């Protein structure tokens, strides 16, 4: 049995803990924050496209802090499903107490680019892997509504502290267990960064532009945003990816735009965060690729300006939070 | 006695009607829309820095439509204090019933640039003049709170349909009466367009950027907007003004930024409109100078992008209204 600590039991994290428990090969200690009390009392009420209806479900153990989780270690894996907010908290410092040197694999199921670097640097004797998830799952209180299948790519973020084989093997094990738990699809990849760039093409554009204009993906396009912003912004992102060594066909832009019809009322995650007054995943979704662009001396007038505008919006959100 | 029809009795318009009536030289027929019923019953409740407290004030006559105002014409002046929204309604078509050919002077006390052109074109035998107002006055229901003095520049928009002397004389008369009514200061200028460009330097930048980020003028600056947006946007506006023949010293940028301290909680008019779900004066404040920039082949990357983003926001507002 794998001993797993899962941090951040929102819509994505709760389904991940369910899948891991259902595999019969893992026990999950879930660290809950704002919803600890209600879940302790009532469990999670889950309505899942992959797993059906579960009126009151709990992982093996729930705790209300990372400090409390320490006593149930050592952990084979720490799974992080929190929002990726490097401008708000330091993930290496946060999870350090539950990471056992040379043992614990770190699994980041989070948005963005280069999110693995600080972990690989802080824990050079541990495997860091990450997942790009296409899941659609949201939580209110203790209620999880999971409407789009738990489809993901996962892979190791190879670093020089361990052999490539050991890193790949650890990631393979996690993916094997995750698939055994009935995920819709979890694909092991040896190039997770490529999958991250591909997702950024959507997230760095649709997600950020909907947030800036506070419109859903359909309205953004019906309002004229496709040609003034979306398409040129996607081309900038494609250019940065190419500069970073990840070449995608130009047609992917059309494909992504066509795949998000102007009739869709979908609100992307960053807009949902904004409407809730929560911090935006701006640094990992847009800041990180723009830092890559800067080192490559690439011009990104549109993405650059969207970033600067949202940085001010983010500042406003953080002021309200403090 | 001048016979005046005033259209748009909000915070600015109500104070204008009060000033005109107080002059003893004009009678005002005010066209009210949303607040007609309450003002008919209770009058305006005014708290004014220039005129003190007036618990229940009414101009000579209030009517609920322009059609109704026609019977009380002909008018010496039609004063327009509505929001300037050429993408929402056509002002020439709207006011045509109360404009008597060769007689009625058209006075636009509104934001923006080149707002006079459609009027001068539609009414070539009439004087069109405009005012740039620094007044701070807002209305809720029938209550007017007037906190910044009624300070303005007014002047004729000289066109070829009439002699310069006739146009200047008509404008002079209006300014004389307006000053007689106890305006804080109303200065006749022979170059109202220069005053409009100067105000655009603030309105096209602070006003639009606060709207895009939904922050007040202080927060915009504390959040880092001064260097990323405000200063470069102001320089773009200064460049367009110069291209159009209106040269201002570069120091005006610093002066305007210093004149709007980072501690100020002031919400500019466009942000207030946005928060109320009202259409934005985007076309006259930002669209118009950008159209000038385009004819002059000037690069305006920041203002251009702010405009494109707010155009989408405006679309969203108009969708909600319809």
Coordinates of C-alpha atoms in Angstrom, one line a residue:
Chain A
X1 CA 0.0 0.0 0.0
X2 CA 1.3 3.5 -1.0
X3 CA 1.1 6.1 1.8
X4 CA 0.0 9.3 0.1
X5 CA -0.4 12.8 1.5
X6 CA -2.7 15.0 -0.7
X7 CA -2.7 18.7 -0.2
X8 CA -5.5 20.9 -1.5
X9 CA -8.8 19.0 -1.5
X10 CA -10.8 21.1 -3.9
X11 CA -12.6 19.8 -7.0
X12 CA -9.5 18.4 -8.6
X13 CA -7.9 17.1 -5.4
X14 CA -10.9 15.3 -4.1
X15 CA -11.4 13.3 -7.3
X16 CA -7.7 12.5 -7.2
X17 CA -7.9 11.2 -3.6
X18 CA -11.0 9.2 -4.6
X19 CA -9.2 7.6 -7.5
X20 CA -6.1 6.8 -5.5
X21 CA -8.2 5.2 -2.7
X22 CA -10.3 3.2 -5.2
X23 CA -7.1 1.7 -6.7
X24 CA -6.9 -0.4 -3.5
X25 CA -3.2 0.3 -3.6
X26 CA -3.0 3.6 -1.7
X27 CA -4.1 5.2 1.5
X28 CA -4.7 8.9 1.3
X29 CA -4.2 11.5 4.1
X30 CA -5.9 14.6 2.8
X31 CA -5.0 18.0 4.2
X32 CA -8.1 20.2 4.1
X33 CA -8.2 23.9 5.0
X34 CA -11.4 25.9 4.7
X35 CA -13.7 22.8 4.4
X36 CA -12.2 20.6 7.1
X37 CA -15.0 21.0 9.6
X38 CA -17.8 20.3 7.1
X39 CA -16.0 17.3 5.6
X40 CA -15.2 15.9 9.0
X41 CA -18.9 16.0 9.8
X42 CA -20.5 15.1 6.6
X43 CA -17.8 13.8 4.2
X44 CA -17.7 14.9 0.6
X45 CA -20.9 14.7 -1.4
X46 CA -19.6 13.7 -4.9
X47 CA -21.5 13.7 -8.2
X48 CA -18.9 12.4 -10.7
X49 CA -19.0 11.6 -14.4
X50 CA -16.4 9.0 -13.8
X51 CA -17.5 7.6 -10.4
X52 CA -21.2 8.2 -10.0
X53 CA -22.9 9.6 -6.9
X54 CA -21.3 9.3 -3.5
X55 CA -23.4 10.9 -0.8
X56 CA -20.8 10.9 1.9
X57 CA -17.3 9.9 1.0
X58 CA -14.0 10.4 2.9
X59 CA -10.4 9.3 2.1
X60 CA -8.7 7.1 4.7
X61 CA -7.8 10.2 6.8
X62 CA -8.4 13.9 6.8
X63 CA -6.4 16.4 8.7
X64 CA -6.6 20.1 9.0
X65 CA -2.9 21.0 8.5
X66 CA 0.3 19.8 7.0
X67 CA 1.8 19.8 10.5
X68 CA -0.9 17.3 11.6
X69 CA -0.2 15.1 8.5
X70 CA 3.5 14.7 9.5
X71 CA 2.8 12.0 12.2
X72 CA 1.2 9.7 9.6
X73 CA 4.3 9.7 7.3
X74 CA 6.7 8.9 5.9
X75 CA 4.8 9.3 2.6
X76 CA 5.6 7.6 -0.7
X77 CA 4.0 10.5 -2.5
X78 CA 2.9 14.0 -1.7
X79 CA 0.2 15.0 -4.2
X80 CA -0.3 18.8 -4.6
X81 CA -3.6 19.9 -6.0
X82 CA -3.6 23.4 -4.6
X83 CA -3.8 26.5 -6.8
X84 CA -0.3 27.3 -8.1
X85 CA 0.4 30.7 -6.6
X86 CA 4.2 31.3 -6.3
X87 CA 3.6 35.0 -5.6
X88 CA 1.4 34.0 -2.6
X89 CA 3.2 31.1 -1.0
X90 CA 6.3 29.0 -1.3
X91 CA 5.4 25.4 -2.1
X92 CA 8.8 23.9 -1.2
X93 CA 8.6 25.5 2.3
X94 CA 5.0 24.5 2.7
X95 CA 5.4 20.8 1.9
X96 CA 8.9 20.4 3.4
X97 CA 7.5 18.7 6.6
X98 CA 5.9 15.9 4.7
X99 CA 8.7 15.3 2.2
X100 CA 11.1 12.6 3.3
X101 CA 14.5 12.9 1.6
X102 CA 15.1 10.3 -1.0
X103 CA 11.7 8.7 -0.5
X104 CA 8.7 10.9 -1.2
X105 CA 7.7 11.5 -4.8
X106 CA 6.2 15.0 -5.3
X107 CA 3.3 15.1 -7.7
X108 CA 2.1 18.5 -8.9
X109 CA -1.4 18.4 -10.4
X110 CA -1.5 22.1 -11.2
X111 CA -1.6 24.6 -14.0
X112 CA 1.2 26.5 -15.5
X113 CA 4.8 26.3 -16.7
X114 CA 8.0 25.5 -14.9
X115 CA 6.2 24.9 -11.6
X116 CA 8.4 21.8 -11.0
X117 CA 11.7 23.8 -10.9
X118 CA 11.5 25.1 -7.3
X119 CA 10.6 21.6 -6.1
X120 CA 13.4 19.9 -8.0
X121 CA 15.8 22.5 -6.6
X122 CA 14.6 22.2 -3.0
X123 CA 14.5 18.4 -3.1
X124 CA 17.2 17.2 -5.4
X125 CA 17.1 13.7 -3.9
X126 CA 13.4 13.3 -4.6
X127 CA 11.4 12.6 -7.7
X128 CA 9.3 15.6 -8.8
X129 CA 6.6 14.8 -11.3
X130 CA 3.7 16.7 -12.6
X131 CA 0.3 16.3 -14.2
X132 CA -1.6 18.3 -16.8
X133 CA -5.3 17.6 -16.1
X134 CA -8.2 18.2 -18.4
X135 CA -10.7 17.4 -15.6
X136 CA -13.7 19.6 -15.1
X137 CA -14.5 19.4 -11.4
X138 CA -15.5 22.1 -8.9
X139 CA -16.3 22.2 -5.2
X140 CA -18.6 24.3 -3.1
X141 CA -18.3 23.6 0.6
X142 CA -18.2 19.8 0.8
X143 CA -20.0 19.2 -2.6
X144 CA -18.0 18.1 -5.6
X145 CA -19.5 18.4 -9.0
X146 CA -17.3 16.5 -11.5
X147 CA -18.5 17.0 -15.0
X148 CA -15.6 16.5 -17.4
X149 CA -13.7 13.2 -17.4
X150 CA -10.5 12.9 -15.4
X151 CA -8.2 12.9 -18.4
X152 CA -4.6 13.7 -17.8
X153 CA -0.9 13.5 -18.8
X154 CA 1.6 12.8 -16.1
X155 CA 5.4 12.5 -16.2
X156 CA 8.6 13.0 -14.3
X157 CA 10.4 16.3 -14.4
X158 CA 13.8 14.9 -15.0
X159 CA 16.6 16.5 -13.0
X160 CA 20.2 15.6 -12.4
X161 CA 19.9 14.6 -8.7
X162 CA 18.7 11.1 -9.5
X163 CA 19.0 8.7 -12.4
X164 CA 16.5 9.1 -15.2
X165 CA 15.4 5.5 -14.7
X166 CA 14.6 6.0 -11.0
X167 CA 12.6 9.1 -11.8
X168 CA 10.7 7.5 -14.6
X169 CA 10.0 4.4 -12.6
X170 CA 8.6 6.4 -9.7
X171 CA 6.3 8.3 -12.1
X172 CA 5.3 5.1 -13.8
X173 CA 4.2 3.6 -10.5
X174 CA 2.1 6.6 -9.6
X175 CA 0.4 6.6 -13.0
X176 CA -0.2 2.8 -12.7
X177 CA -1.9 3.2 -9.4
X178 CA -3.9 6.2 -10.6
X179 CA -5.2 4.3 -13.6
X180 CA -6.0 1.3 -11.4
X181 CA -8.3 3.6 -9.5
X182 CA -10.5 4.3 -12.5
X183 CA -9.3 7.6 -13.8
X184 CA -10.9 8.2 -17.2
X185 CA -7.4 8.2 -18.7
X186 CA -4.0 9.0 -17.2
X187 CA -1.2 8.8 -19.8
X188 CA 2.5 8.6 -18.7
X189 CA 4.6 10.9 -20.8
X190 CA 8.3 11.5 -20.9
X191 CA 7.8 15.1 -22.0
X192 CA 5.4 16.7 -19.6
X193 CA 6.7 20.1 -20.4
X194 CA 5.4 19.8 -23.9
X195 CA 2.0 19.0 -22.6
X196 CA 2.3 22.1 -20.4
X197 CA 3.1 24.4 -23.3
X198 CA 0.2 22.9 -25.2
X199 CA -2.2 23.6 -22.4
X200 CA -0.7 27.1 -22.0
X201 CA -1.7 27.9 -25.5
X202 CA -5.3 27.9 -24.2
X203 CA -4.8 28.9 -20.6
X204 CA -2.4 31.8 -21.4
X205 CA -4.9 33.2 -23.8
X206 CA -8.6 32.3 -23.3
X207 CA -8.2 32.1 -19.6
X208 CA -6.4 35.4 -19.1
X209 CA -8.4 37.3 -21.7
X210 CA -11.7 36.1 -20.2
X211 CA -10.4 37.3 -16.8
X212 CA -9.3 40.7 -18.1
X213 CA -12.7 41.3 -19.8
X214 CA -14.7 39.3 -17.2
X215 CA -16.6 37.5 -19.9
X216 CA -17.0 33.8 -20.6
X217 CA -15.2 32.1 -23.5
X218 CA -18.2 32.5 -25.8
X219 CA -18.9 36.2 -25.0
X220 CA -15.2 37.0 -25.4
X221 CA -15.5 35.8 -29.0
X222 CA -18.9 37.2 -29.8
X223 CA -17.7 40.6 -28.4
X224 CA -15.0 40.7 -31.1
X225 CA -12.0 39.3 -29.1
X226 CA -11.1 36.5 -31.5
X227 CA -9.2 38.7 -33.9
X228 CA -8.2 41.6 -31.7
X229 CA -6.8 39.4 -28.9
X230 CA -7.2 35.7 -29.0
X231 CA -5.6 34.8 -32.3
X232 CA -2.6 37.2 -32.0
X233 CA -2.1 36.2 -28.4
X234 CA -2.0 32.5 -29.3
X235 CA 0.5 33.2 -32.0
X236 CA 2.7 34.9 -29.5
X237 CA 2.4 31.9 -27.2
X238 CA 3.2 29.5 -30.0
X239 CA 6.3 31.6 -30.8
X240 CA 7.5 31.5 -27.2
X241 CA 7.0 27.7 -27.1
X242 CA 8.9 27.3 -30.3
X243 CA 11.7 29.4 -29.0
X244 CA 11.8 27.2 -25.9
X245 CA 12.1 24.1 -28.2
X246 CA 8.5 23.0 -28.4
X247 CA 7.2 23.4 -31.9
X248 CA 3.5 23.1 -32.6
X249 CA 1.8 23.4 -35.9
X250 CA 0.2 26.8 -36.6
X251 CA -3.1 25.1 -37.2
X252 CA -3.3 24.4 -33.5
X253 CA -4.4 28.0 -33.1
X254 CA -7.4 27.5 -35.3
X255 CA -8.1 24.2 -33.8
X256 CA -8.2 25.6 -30.3
X257 CA -10.4 28.5 -31.3
X258 CA -12.8 26.2 -33.2
X259 CA -12.8 23.9 -30.2
X260 CA -14.1 26.7 -28.0
X261 CA -17.3 27.8 -29.7
X262 CA -18.7 31.3 -29.4
X263 CA -21.8 29.8 -28.0
X264 CA -20.0 28.4 -25.0
X265 CA -20.9 29.9 -21.6
X266 CA -17.8 28.4 -20.0
X267 CA -16.0 30.5 -17.5
X268 CA -12.3 29.6 -17.3
X269 CA -10.7 28.9 -13.9
X270 CA -8.9 32.3 -13.6
X271 CA -12.2 34.2 -14.1
X272 CA -13.9 31.9 -11.6
X273 CA -11.1 32.8 -9.1
X274 CA -11.5 36.5 -9.8
X275 CA -15.2 36.4 -9.3
X276 CA -14.6 34.6 -5.9
X277 CA -12.0 37.2 -5.0
X278 CA -9.3 34.5 -5.0
X279 CA -5.7 35.1 -6.2
X280 CA -5.1 34.4 -9.9
X281 CA -2.7 31.7 -11.2
X282 CA -1.2 34.5 -13.2
X283 CA 2.5 33.9 -12.6
X284 CA 2.5 30.2 -13.6
X285 CA 0.1 30.7 -16.5
X286 CA 1.4 33.9 -18.0
X287 CA 4.3 35.2 -16.0
X288 CA 6.4 32.0 -16.6
X289 CA 6.1 31.9 -20.4
X290 CA 6.7 35.6 -20.6
X291 CA 9.9 35.2 -18.6
X292 CA 11.0 32.6 -21.1
X293 CA 10.1 35.1 -23.9
X294 CA 12.3 37.7 -22.2
X295 CA 15.3 35.4 -22.0
X296 CA 14.8 34.6 -25.7
X297 CA 14.3 38.3 -26.6
X298 CA 11.0 37.6 -28.2
X299 CA 8.4 40.3 -28.7
X300 CA 5.1 39.6 -27.0
X301 CA 3.2 42.9 -27.1
X302 CA -0.3 41.5 -26.4
X303 CA 0.5 38.8 -23.8
X304 CA 2.9 41.3 -22.2
X305 CA 0.2 43.9 -21.8
X306 CA -2.5 41.4 -20.6
X307 CA 0.0 40.3 -18.0
X308 CA 0.8 43.8 -16.8
X309 CA -2.9 44.6 -16.5
X310 CA -3.7 41.4 -14.7
X311 CA -0.8 41.9 -12.3
X312 CA -2.5 45.1 -11.2
X313 CA -5.8 43.1 -10.8
X314 CA -3.9 40.5 -8.8
X315 CA -2.5 43.2 -6.6
X316 CA -6.0 44.4 -5.9
X317 CA -7.2 40.9 -5.0
X318 CA -4.3 40.3 -2.6
X319 CA -5.0 43.7 -1.0
X320 CA -8.5 42.6 -0.3
X321 CA -7.3 39.3 1.1
X322 CA -4.9 41.0 3.5
Chain B
X1 CA -35.0 85.7 -21.2
X2 CA -33.2 82.8 -23.0
X3 CA -35.4 79.8 -23.6
X4 CA -33.2 76.7 -22.9
X5 CA -33.9 73.0 -23.3
X6 CA -31.5 70.9 -21.2
X7 CA -31.2 67.2 -22.0
X8 CA -29.8 64.8 -19.4
X9 CA -30.5 65.9 -15.9
X10 CA -27.9 63.9 -14.0
X11 CA -25.3 65.3 -11.6
X12 CA -23.8 67.6 -14.2
X13 CA -27.0 68.6 -16.0
X14 CA -28.9 69.5 -12.8
X15 CA -26.3 71.8 -11.6
X16 CA -26.1 73.4 -15.1
X17 CA -29.9 73.9 -15.0
X18 CA -29.6 75.4 -11.6
X19 CA -26.9 77.8 -12.6
X20 CA -28.8 78.9 -15.8
X21 CA -32.0 79.5 -13.8
X22 CA -30.1 81.4 -11.0
X23 CA -28.8 83.8 -13.7
X24 CA -32.3 85.3 -13.9
X25 CA -31.7 85.4 -17.7
X26 CA -32.8 82.0 -18.7
X27 CA -35.7 79.6 -18.3
X28 CA -34.9 75.9 -18.5
X29 CA -37.1 73.1 -19.7
X30 CA -35.3 70.0 -18.5
X31 CA -35.8 66.6 -20.2
X32 CA -35.7 63.9 -17.6
X33 CA -35.7 60.2 -18.2
X34 CA -35.4 57.6 -15.5
X35 CA -35.9 60.2 -12.6
X36 CA -38.8 62.1 -14.1
X37 CA -41.4 60.7 -11.7
X38 CA -39.5 61.2 -8.5
X39 CA -38.4 64.8 -9.5
X40 CA -41.9 65.6 -10.5
X41 CA -43.1 64.6 -7.0
X42 CA -40.2 65.8 -4.8
X43 CA -37.9 68.0 -6.9
X44 CA -34.2 67.7 -6.8
X45 CA -32.5 67.5 -3.4
X46 CA -29.3 69.3 -3.9
X47 CA -26.2 69.5 -1.7
X48 CA -23.8 71.8 -3.6
X49 CA -20.4 73.2 -2.9
X50 CA -21.3 76.2 -5.0
X51 CA -24.9 76.7 -4.2
X52 CA -25.5 75.2 -0.7
X53 CA -28.4 73.0 0.3
X54 CA -31.6 73.0 -1.7
X55 CA -34.1 70.5 -0.3
X56 CA -36.5 70.6 -3.2
X57 CA -35.5 72.4 -6.3
X58 CA -37.0 72.3 -9.8
X59 CA -36.1 74.2 -13.0
X60 CA -38.9 76.2 -14.7
X61 CA -40.3 73.1 -16.3
X62 CA -39.6 69.4 -16.4
X63 CA -40.7 67.1 -19.1
X64 CA -40.3 63.4 -19.6
X65 CA -39.3 63.4 -23.3
X66 CA -37.8 65.5 -26.1
X67 CA -41.1 65.2 -28.0
X68 CA -42.8 66.8 -25.0
X69 CA -40.3 69.6 -24.9
X70 CA -40.9 70.6 -28.5
X71 CA -44.1 72.5 -27.7
X72 CA -42.2 74.9 -25.4
X73 CA -39.8 75.9 -28.1
X74 CA -38.3 77.5 -30.1
X75 CA -35.2 77.3 -28.0
X76 CA -32.2 79.7 -27.9
X77 CA -30.0 76.9 -26.7
X78 CA -30.2 73.1 -26.3
X79 CA -27.8 72.0 -23.6
X80 CA -26.8 68.4 -23.8
X81 CA -25.4 66.9 -20.6
X82 CA -26.1 63.2 -21.4
X83 CA -23.3 60.7 -21.5
X84 CA -21.6 60.9 -24.9
X85 CA -22.3 57.5 -26.4
X86 CA -22.2 57.7 -30.2
X87 CA -22.1 53.8 -30.4
X88 CA -25.4 53.7 -28.5
X89 CA -27.5 56.6 -29.9
X90 CA -27.2 59.4 -32.5
X91 CA -27.3 62.8 -30.8
X92 CA -28.2 64.7 -34.0
X93 CA -31.2 62.5 -34.6
X94 CA -32.2 62.7 -30.9
X95 CA -32.1 66.5 -30.5
X96 CA -33.3 67.4 -34.0
X97 CA -36.9 68.1 -32.8
X98 CA -35.8 70.8 -30.4
X99 CA -33.2 72.4 -32.8
X100 CA -34.6 75.4 -34.8
X101 CA -32.6 76.0 -37.9
X102 CA -30.5 79.2 -37.7
X103 CA -31.7 79.9 -34.1
X104 CA -30.8 77.2 -31.5
X105 CA -27.3 77.1 -30.2
X106 CA -26.2 73.6 -29.3
X107 CA -24.2 73.3 -26.1
X108 CA -22.4 70.0 -25.4
X109 CA -21.2 69.7 -21.9
X110 CA -19.8 66.2 -22.4
X111 CA -16.6 64.2 -22.3
X112 CA -14.4 63.3 -25.3
X113 CA -13.0 64.5 -28.5
X114 CA -14.6 65.5 -31.8
X115 CA -18.1 65.2 -30.3
X116 CA -19.1 68.4 -32.0
X117 CA -18.5 67.2 -35.6
X118 CA -21.7 65.2 -36.1
X119 CA -23.7 68.2 -34.7
X120 CA -21.9 70.8 -36.9
X121 CA -22.5 68.5 -39.9
X122 CA -26.2 67.9 -39.1
X123 CA -26.9 71.6 -38.3
X124 CA -24.7 73.7 -40.4
X125 CA -26.8 76.8 -39.9
X126 CA -26.6 76.6 -36.1
X127 CA -23.9 77.3 -33.6
X128 CA -22.4 74.3 -31.9
X129 CA -20.3 74.9 -28.9
X130 CA -19.0 72.7 -26.2
X131 CA -17.8 72.7 -22.6
X132 CA -15.1 70.9 -20.8
X133 CA -16.2 70.6 -17.2
X134 CA -14.1 69.9 -14.1
X135 CA -17.2 69.6 -12.0
X136 CA -17.6 66.8 -9.5
X137 CA -21.3 66.1 -9.1
X138 CA -23.3 62.9 -9.0
X139 CA -26.9 61.9 -8.7
X140 CA -28.8 59.1 -7.1
X141 CA -32.5 59.1 -7.8
X142 CA -33.4 62.8 -7.2
X143 CA -30.5 63.6 -4.9
X144 CA -27.5 65.6 -6.3
X145 CA -24.3 65.6 -4.4
X146 CA -22.0 68.3 -5.9
X147 CA -18.6 68.2 -4.3
X148 CA -16.1 69.7 -6.7
X149 CA -16.7 73.3 -8.0
X150 CA -18.4 73.9 -11.3
X151 CA -15.2 75.0 -13.2
X152 CA -15.3 74.8 -16.9
X153 CA -14.0 76.0 -20.3
X154 CA -16.6 76.6 -23.0
X155 CA -16.2 77.7 -26.6
X156 CA -17.6 77.5 -30.1
X157 CA -16.7 74.7 -32.4
X158 CA -16.1 76.9 -35.4
X159 CA -17.5 75.6 -38.7
X160 CA -17.9 77.1 -42.2
X161 CA -21.7 77.3 -42.1
X162 CA -21.7 80.6 -40.2
X163 CA -19.4 83.5 -39.7
X164 CA -16.8 83.2 -37.0
X165 CA -18.1 86.3 -35.3
X166 CA -21.7 85.0 -35.0
X167 CA -20.5 81.7 -33.6
X168 CA -18.2 83.4 -31.1
X169 CA -20.9 85.8 -30.1
X170 CA -23.5 83.1 -29.4
X171 CA -21.0 81.2 -27.3
X172 CA -20.0 84.4 -25.5
X173 CA -23.7 85.0 -24.6
X174 CA -24.1 81.5 -23.1
X175 CA -20.9 81.8 -21.1
X176 CA -22.0 85.3 -19.8
X177 CA -25.3 83.9 -18.6
X178 CA -23.7 80.8 -17.1
X179 CA -21.3 83.0 -15.1
X180 CA -24.2 85.2 -14.1
X181 CA -25.8 82.2 -12.5
X182 CA -22.9 81.7 -10.1
X183 CA -20.8 79.0 -11.7
X184 CA -17.5 78.6 -9.8
X185 CA -15.8 79.6 -13.1
X186 CA -16.8 79.4 -16.7
X187 CA -14.1 80.5 -19.1
X188 CA -14.8 81.3 -22.7
X189 CA -12.1 79.9 -24.9
X190 CA -11.5 80.2 -28.7
X191 CA -9.8 76.8 -28.7
X192 CA -12.1 74.3 -26.9
X193 CA -10.4 71.4 -28.8
X194 CA -7.2 72.2 -27.0
X195 CA -9.0 72.0 -23.7
X196 CA -10.5 68.7 -24.8
X197 CA -7.1 67.2 -25.6
X198 CA -5.8 68.3 -22.3
X199 CA -8.6 66.6 -20.5
X200 CA -8.2 63.5 -22.6
X201 CA -4.6 63.1 -21.3
X202 CA -6.2 62.2 -18.0
X203 CA -9.5 60.7 -19.2
X204 CA -8.0 58.5 -21.9
X205 CA -5.5 57.1 -19.4
X206 CA -6.5 57.2 -15.8
X207 CA -10.2 56.8 -16.6
X208 CA -9.8 53.9 -19.0
X209 CA -7.1 52.0 -17.1
X210 CA -9.1 52.2 -13.8
X211 CA -12.0 50.8 -15.8
X212 CA -9.9 47.9 -17.2
X213 CA -8.5 47.0 -13.9
X214 CA -11.6 48.0 -11.9
X215 CA -9.5 49.9 -9.4
X216 CA -9.7 53.5 -8.1
X217 CA -7.0 55.9 -9.2
X218 CA -4.9 55.4 -6.1
X219 CA -5.0 51.6 -6.2
X220 CA -4.1 51.6 -9.9
X221 CA -0.9 53.4 -8.9
X222 CA -0.2 51.4 -5.8
X223 CA -0.7 48.2 -7.7
X224 CA 2.2 49.2 -10.1
X225 CA 0.2 50.7 -12.9
X226 CA 2.0 54.0 -13.0
X227 CA 5.1 52.8 -15.0
X228 CA 3.6 49.8 -16.8
X229 CA 0.6 51.7 -18.1
X230 CA -0.2 55.2 -17.0
X231 CA 3.0 57.0 -18.0
X232 CA 3.5 55.3 -21.3
X233 CA -0.2 55.6 -22.2
X234 CA -0.1 59.4 -21.4
X235 CA 3.0 59.7 -23.6
X236 CA 1.1 58.1 -26.4
X237 CA -1.8 60.5 -25.9
X238 CA 0.6 63.5 -25.9
X239 CA 2.0 62.2 -29.1
X240 CA -1.4 62.0 -30.8
X241 CA -2.3 65.5 -29.6
X242 CA 0.9 66.8 -31.0
X243 CA 0.3 65.1 -34.3
X244 CA -3.2 66.8 -34.3
X245 CA -1.6 70.2 -33.8
X246 CA -1.9 70.5 -30.0
X247 CA 1.5 70.5 -28.4
X248 CA 1.7 70.2 -24.6
X249 CA 4.9 70.1 -22.5
X250 CA 6.1 66.6 -21.6
X251 CA 6.1 67.7 -17.9
X252 CA 2.3 67.7 -18.1
X253 CA 2.5 63.9 -17.7
X254 CA 4.3 64.1 -14.4
X255 CA 2.1 67.0 -13.3
X256 CA -1.1 65.0 -14.0
X257 CA 0.3 61.9 -12.3
X258 CA 1.4 63.9 -9.3
X259 CA -1.9 65.6 -9.2
X260 CA -3.7 62.3 -8.7
X261 CA -2.0 60.9 -5.6
X262 CA -1.7 57.1 -4.9
X263 CA -3.7 57.6 -1.8
X264 CA -6.8 58.8 -3.6
X265 CA -9.8 56.5 -3.5
X266 CA -11.4 58.4 -6.5
X267 CA -13.3 56.3 -9.0
X268 CA -13.3 57.9 -12.4
X269 CA -16.6 58.2 -14.4
X270 CA -16.1 55.2 -16.7
X271 CA -15.4 52.9 -13.8
X272 CA -18.6 54.2 -12.1
X273 CA -20.5 53.6 -15.3
X274 CA -19.1 50.0 -15.5
X275 CA -20.0 49.3 -11.9
X276 CA -23.5 50.5 -12.6
X277 CA -23.7 48.4 -15.7
X278 CA -24.0 51.5 -17.9
X279 CA -22.4 51.9 -21.3
X280 CA -18.9 53.4 -21.3
X281 CA -17.9 56.7 -23.0
X282 CA -15.2 54.7 -24.7
X283 CA -15.6 55.9 -28.2
X284 CA -15.4 59.6 -27.4
X285 CA -12.7 59.2 -24.8
X286 CA -10.4 56.6 -26.4
X287 CA -11.9 55.7 -29.8
X288 CA -11.8 59.2 -31.2
X289 CA -8.1 60.0 -30.4
X290 CA -7.1 56.6 -31.7
X291 CA -8.9 57.3 -34.9
X292 CA -6.8 60.5 -35.1
X293 CA -3.7 58.4 -34.4
X294 CA -4.6 56.1 -37.2
X295 CA -5.0 58.8 -39.8
X296 CA -1.6 60.2 -38.7
X297 CA 0.0 56.7 -38.8
X298 CA 1.1 57.0 -35.1
X299 CA 1.9 53.9 -33.1
X300 CA -0.2 53.6 -29.9
X301 CA 0.4 50.0 -28.7
X302 CA -0.9 50.6 -25.1
X303 CA -3.9 52.8 -25.8
X304 CA -4.7 50.6 -28.7
X305 CA -4.8 47.5 -26.6
X306 CA -6.7 49.1 -23.8
X307 CA -9.3 50.3 -26.3
X308 CA -9.7 46.8 -27.8
X309 CA -10.1 45.3 -24.4
X310 CA -12.7 47.8 -23.3
X311 CA -14.5 47.5 -26.6
X312 CA -15.2 43.9 -25.6
X313 CA -16.2 45.0 -22.1
X314 CA -18.5 47.6 -23.7
X315 CA -20.0 44.9 -25.9
X316 CA -20.7 42.8 -22.8
X317 CA -22.5 45.8 -21.1
X318 CA -24.6 46.5 -24.2
X319 CA -25.6 42.8 -24.3
X320 CA -26.8 43.0 -20.7
X321 CA -28.8 46.2 -21.5
X322 CA -30.6 44.6 -24.4

